[in-house]
Short mmCIF file of C-alpha atoms in Angstrom, two decimals:
data_model
loop_
_atom_site.label_atom_id
_atom_site.label_comp_id
_atom_site.label_asym_id
_atom_site.label_seq_id
_atom_site.Cartn_x
_atom_site.Cartn_y
_atom_site.Cartn_z
CA UNK A 1 132.32 97.43 96.89
CA UNK A 2 132.76 93.93 98.17
CA UNK A 3 135.25 91.13 97.66
CA UNK A 4 132.49 88.61 98.26
CA UNK A 5 131.06 86.68 95.35
CA UNK A 6 127.43 87.34 94.59
CA UNK A 7 124.67 85.85 92.48
CA UNK A 8 123.11 87.68 89.53
CA UNK A 9 119.82 87.66 91.45
CA UNK A 10 121.46 89.51 94.33
CA UNK A 11 122.87 92.16 92.00
CA UNK A 12 119.48 92.69 90.36
CA UNK A 13 117.68 92.88 93.70
CA UNK A 14 120.15 95.53 94.82
CA UNK A 15 119.62 97.55 91.62
CA UNK A 16 115.84 97.40 91.93
CA UNK A 17 115.92 98.29 95.64
CA UNK A 18 117.79 101.46 94.70
CA UNK A 19 115.04 102.35 92.21
CA UNK A 20 112.36 101.82 94.86
CA UNK A 21 114.05 104.46 96.99
CA UNK A 22 112.00 105.99 99.81
CA UNK A 23 108.58 104.97 98.50
CA UNK A 24 105.81 104.48 101.03
CA UNK A 25 104.28 101.31 99.56
CA UNK A 26 105.63 98.78 97.06
CA UNK A 27 103.38 96.03 95.72
CA UNK A 28 104.54 92.87 93.95
CA UNK A 29 102.35 90.62 91.83
CA UNK A 30 102.67 86.92 91.12
CA UNK A 31 105.81 85.12 89.92
CA UNK A 32 108.18 88.00 90.75
CA UNK A 33 110.80 86.65 93.19
CA UNK A 34 113.58 89.12 92.34
CA UNK A 35 111.35 92.23 92.64
CA UNK A 36 110.01 90.73 95.89
CA UNK A 37 113.56 90.35 97.22
CA UNK A 38 114.29 93.93 96.15
CA UNK A 39 111.25 95.35 97.95
CA UNK A 40 112.05 93.45 101.14
CA UNK A 41 115.66 94.63 100.87
CA UNK A 42 114.50 98.25 100.52
CA UNK A 43 112.35 97.80 103.62
CA UNK A 44 115.22 96.27 105.59
CA UNK A 45 117.39 99.23 104.70
CA UNK A 46 114.62 101.73 105.42
CA UNK A 47 113.77 100.47 108.88
CA UNK A 48 110.28 99.33 107.89
CA UNK A 49 109.68 101.62 104.89
CA UNK A 50 108.32 100.94 102.34
CA UNK A 51 105.38 98.85 103.30
CA UNK A 52 105.56 95.74 101.11
CA UNK A 53 102.45 94.01 99.74
CA UNK A 54 103.37 90.64 98.30
CA UNK A 55 100.50 88.83 96.62
CA UNK A 56 100.25 85.23 97.75
CA UNK A 57 101.74 85.98 101.16
CA UNK A 58 99.91 85.87 104.47
CA UNK A 59 102.72 87.68 106.25
CA UNK A 60 103.36 90.44 103.72
CA UNK A 61 99.91 91.42 102.51
CA UNK A 62 96.91 93.04 104.12
CA UNK A 63 94.77 92.18 101.08
CA UNK A 64 92.17 89.48 101.67
CA UNK A 65 90.63 89.52 98.19
CA UNK A 66 93.74 89.32 96.00
CA UNK A 67 94.15 91.56 92.96
CA UNK A 68 90.82 93.37 93.32
CA UNK A 69 91.90 95.10 96.53
CA UNK A 70 95.31 95.84 95.05
CA UNK A 71 93.63 97.67 92.15
CA UNK A 72 91.45 99.66 94.52
CA UNK A 73 94.47 100.59 96.60
CA UNK A 74 96.39 101.69 93.51
CA UNK A 75 93.46 103.75 92.24
CA UNK A 76 93.35 105.60 95.56
CA UNK A 77 97.02 106.58 95.16
CA UNK A 78 98.16 104.27 97.96
CA UNK A 79 100.69 102.24 95.95
CA UNK A 80 103.87 104.01 94.89
CA UNK A 81 105.82 101.21 93.19
CA UNK A 82 104.76 98.23 91.10
CA UNK A 83 106.54 95.86 88.72
CA UNK A 84 105.55 94.84 85.22
CA UNK A 85 107.09 92.70 82.51
CA UNK A 86 106.10 91.39 79.10
CA UNK A 87 106.81 88.84 76.45
CA UNK A 88 107.85 91.89 74.44
CA UNK A 89 108.91 95.38 75.57
CA UNK A 90 109.67 98.18 73.11
CA UNK A 91 111.61 101.42 73.21
CA UNK A 92 108.57 103.51 74.16
CA UNK A 93 107.89 101.38 77.23
CA UNK A 94 104.95 99.53 75.67
CA UNK A 95 104.54 95.96 76.91
CA UNK A 96 102.96 92.93 75.26
CA UNK A 97 101.37 90.26 77.43
CA UNK A 98 99.04 88.81 74.78
CA UNK A 99 100.66 87.31 71.67
CA UNK A 100 103.39 87.45 69.04
CA UNK A 101 102.67 87.72 65.34
CA UNK A 102 99.29 88.10 63.70
CA UNK A 103 96.63 88.34 66.40
CA UNK A 104 94.33 85.83 64.68
CA UNK A 105 97.15 83.38 64.01
CA UNK A 106 99.87 84.06 66.62
CA UNK A 107 103.19 82.28 66.80
CA UNK A 108 103.14 82.54 70.60
CA UNK A 109 100.56 83.24 73.30
CA UNK A 110 101.22 84.88 76.66
CA UNK A 111 99.15 84.72 79.88
CA UNK A 112 97.22 87.94 79.18
CA UNK A 113 97.18 91.53 80.35
CA UNK A 114 95.15 91.12 83.56
CA UNK A 115 95.41 94.53 85.26
CA UNK A 116 98.67 95.67 83.67
CA UNK A 117 97.22 98.60 81.69
CA UNK A 118 95.31 99.96 84.68
CA UNK A 119 98.26 99.75 87.06
CA UNK A 120 100.57 101.27 84.44
CA UNK A 121 98.37 104.37 84.45
CA UNK A 122 97.90 104.88 88.18
CA UNK A 123 101.10 103.73 89.94
CA UNK A 124 103.69 106.56 89.89
CA UNK A 125 106.79 104.35 89.71
CA UNK A 126 106.46 101.26 87.55
CA UNK A 127 109.68 99.29 87.22
CA UNK A 128 109.88 97.05 84.16
CA UNK A 129 111.80 93.84 84.72
CA UNK A 130 112.85 91.29 82.10
CA UNK A 131 115.64 88.86 82.86
CA UNK A 132 116.02 87.78 79.23
CA UNK A 133 117.69 90.59 77.28
CA UNK A 134 117.47 89.64 73.59
CA UNK A 135 116.07 91.08 70.37
CA UNK A 136 113.23 88.60 70.78
CA UNK A 137 112.07 90.30 73.99
CA UNK A 138 113.28 93.90 73.56
CA UNK A 139 111.76 94.79 70.21
CA UNK A 140 111.42 97.91 68.01
CA UNK A 141 107.62 97.78 68.38
CA UNK A 142 105.49 95.31 70.32
CA UNK A 143 103.09 93.17 68.28
CA UNK A 144 100.26 93.89 70.71
CA UNK A 145 100.05 96.80 73.16
CA UNK A 146 98.81 95.33 76.42
CA UNK A 147 99.80 98.47 78.29
CA UNK A 148 101.20 101.67 76.72
CA UNK A 149 104.34 103.21 78.16
CA UNK A 150 103.17 106.77 77.48
CA UNK A 151 99.95 108.63 76.72
CA UNK A 152 98.99 111.77 74.77
CA UNK A 153 99.70 115.03 76.57
CA UNK A 154 95.98 115.69 77.17
CA UNK A 155 95.54 112.41 79.07
CA UNK A 156 95.82 112.59 82.85
CA UNK A 157 98.22 109.87 83.83
CA UNK A 158 100.11 109.91 87.13
CA UNK A 159 101.66 106.50 86.49
CA UNK A 160 104.14 104.99 84.10
CA UNK A 161 107.56 103.40 83.69
CA UNK A 162 110.67 104.79 85.34
CA UNK A 163 113.19 102.10 84.42
CA UNK A 164 113.81 98.76 82.76
CA UNK A 165 116.06 96.27 84.53
CA UNK A 166 117.38 93.31 82.52
CA UNK A 167 119.94 90.59 82.99
CA UNK A 168 122.48 92.75 81.13
CA UNK A 169 121.87 96.37 82.14
CA UNK A 170 119.75 99.14 83.62
CA UNK A 171 117.78 101.51 81.41
CA UNK A 172 116.14 104.69 82.75
CA UNK A 173 112.96 105.84 81.01
CA UNK A 174 112.50 109.49 80.02
CA UNK A 175 108.74 110.03 79.94
CA UNK A 176 109.03 113.43 78.25
CA UNK A 177 111.13 112.03 75.41
CA UNK A 178 109.32 108.64 75.44
CA UNK A 179 112.63 106.85 75.26
CA UNK A 180 115.07 104.75 77.27
CA UNK A 181 118.60 105.77 78.18
CA UNK A 182 121.31 103.31 79.20
CA UNK A 183 122.24 104.00 82.82
CA UNK A 184 124.66 101.17 83.62
CA UNK A 185 125.87 97.81 82.36
CA UNK A 186 126.05 94.91 84.78
CA UNK A 187 129.44 93.38 85.64
CA UNK A 188 130.53 90.87 83.01
CA UNK A 189 128.61 92.60 80.22
CA UNK A 190 129.50 95.39 77.78
CA UNK A 191 127.84 98.29 75.99
CA UNK A 192 128.50 96.61 72.65
CA UNK A 193 126.73 93.50 73.91
CA UNK A 194 123.72 95.55 75.07
CA UNK A 195 123.48 97.24 71.67
CA UNK A 196 123.77 93.92 69.87
CA UNK A 197 120.96 92.30 71.85
CA UNK A 198 118.54 95.25 72.05
CA UNK A 199 115.97 95.63 69.29
CA UNK A 200 115.05 99.25 70.04
CA UNK A 201 117.15 102.42 69.85
CA UNK A 202 118.17 104.07 73.12
CA UNK A 203 120.28 106.96 74.36
CA UNK A 204 123.63 106.48 76.03
CA UNK A 205 126.11 108.82 77.71
CA UNK A 206 129.69 109.17 76.51
CA UNK A 207 130.80 107.08 79.46
CA UNK A 208 128.51 104.27 80.60
CA UNK A 209 128.87 103.18 84.20
CA UNK A 210 129.26 99.62 85.40
CA UNK A 211 126.49 98.61 87.79
CA UNK A 212 127.88 98.59 91.31
CA UNK A 213 128.25 95.20 92.92
CA UNK A 214 126.21 94.72 96.09
CA UNK A 215 128.09 95.65 99.24
CA UNK A 216 128.89 93.18 101.99
CA UNK A 217 126.18 94.80 104.12
CA UNK A 218 123.63 94.38 101.33
CA UNK A 219 124.55 90.74 100.81
CA UNK A 220 124.19 90.14 104.53
CA UNK A 221 120.70 91.69 104.53
CA UNK A 222 119.65 89.64 101.52
CA UNK A 223 120.93 86.37 102.93
CA UNK A 224 119.97 86.72 106.58
CA UNK A 225 116.93 89.04 106.62
CA UNK A 226 115.31 88.92 103.18
CA UNK A 227 115.80 85.28 102.19
CA UNK A 228 113.91 83.78 105.17
CA UNK A 229 110.94 86.01 104.30
CA UNK A 230 110.88 84.78 100.70
CA UNK A 231 110.48 81.12 101.66
CA UNK A 232 106.74 81.48 102.24
CA UNK A 233 105.92 82.47 98.63
CA UNK A 234 109.04 81.49 96.69
CA UNK A 235 110.48 78.39 98.38
CA UNK A 236 112.38 77.15 95.30
CA UNK A 237 113.91 80.57 94.64
CA UNK A 238 114.94 81.00 98.28
CA UNK A 239 116.49 77.54 98.28
CA UNK A 240 118.34 77.78 94.96
CA UNK A 241 119.65 81.35 95.37
CA UNK A 242 120.13 81.65 99.12
CA UNK A 243 120.11 78.06 100.35
CA UNK A 244 117.22 78.87 102.70
CA UNK A 245 114.47 76.30 103.14
CA UNK A 246 111.33 75.90 105.24
CA UNK A 247 112.20 74.84 108.75
CA UNK A 248 110.92 71.43 109.73
#
């Protein structure tokens, strides 16, 4: 533990880095600064492993043709970890990136699925990430299935969700049971609060752990090693969270 104060973003990056583990290759799509920080943190801890592919970066990507090469790489089994989110996520790990309400007359539109369904099937460890933890976002059943969390038993599928990280807690996904289980609640939050703000049912142990605060060593890595690498793609995030800006 640490006596140092930390930002929520630093806690979440630490949690996600732990989920990445000893993967060979973690890829991060667009608009994902916290997963990007987590992957770079995992690499700093692992002495260069995993390899990190960060779309939009010249320094942290060997792709020259954007998403198309990422999809090819994933299909060849060369990406071990990817991150997905959704306007809605349900208790079976389904995500909605299309719309809310009736499809012909939606109450809200999202950016679209892009390659989410494909990557969900082929990347072994998909980490779902949604900062907003409310019944609006974590629903009993998504209004549109952009990418299914599970597949029938006769469908070959090496990929799928392993966890859902939110601003309140960490859920682990049981693919066999097609269901989330509460793993830990972040400092400052409670189990009762998680239940109140979650629209889907989930399992929970008799004693739910509190998410460990990032250690002093982790905070040092985030602030001195990871943050300067984030400036290239996420300058506003690096500045607001870590106070790091582009050098003149």
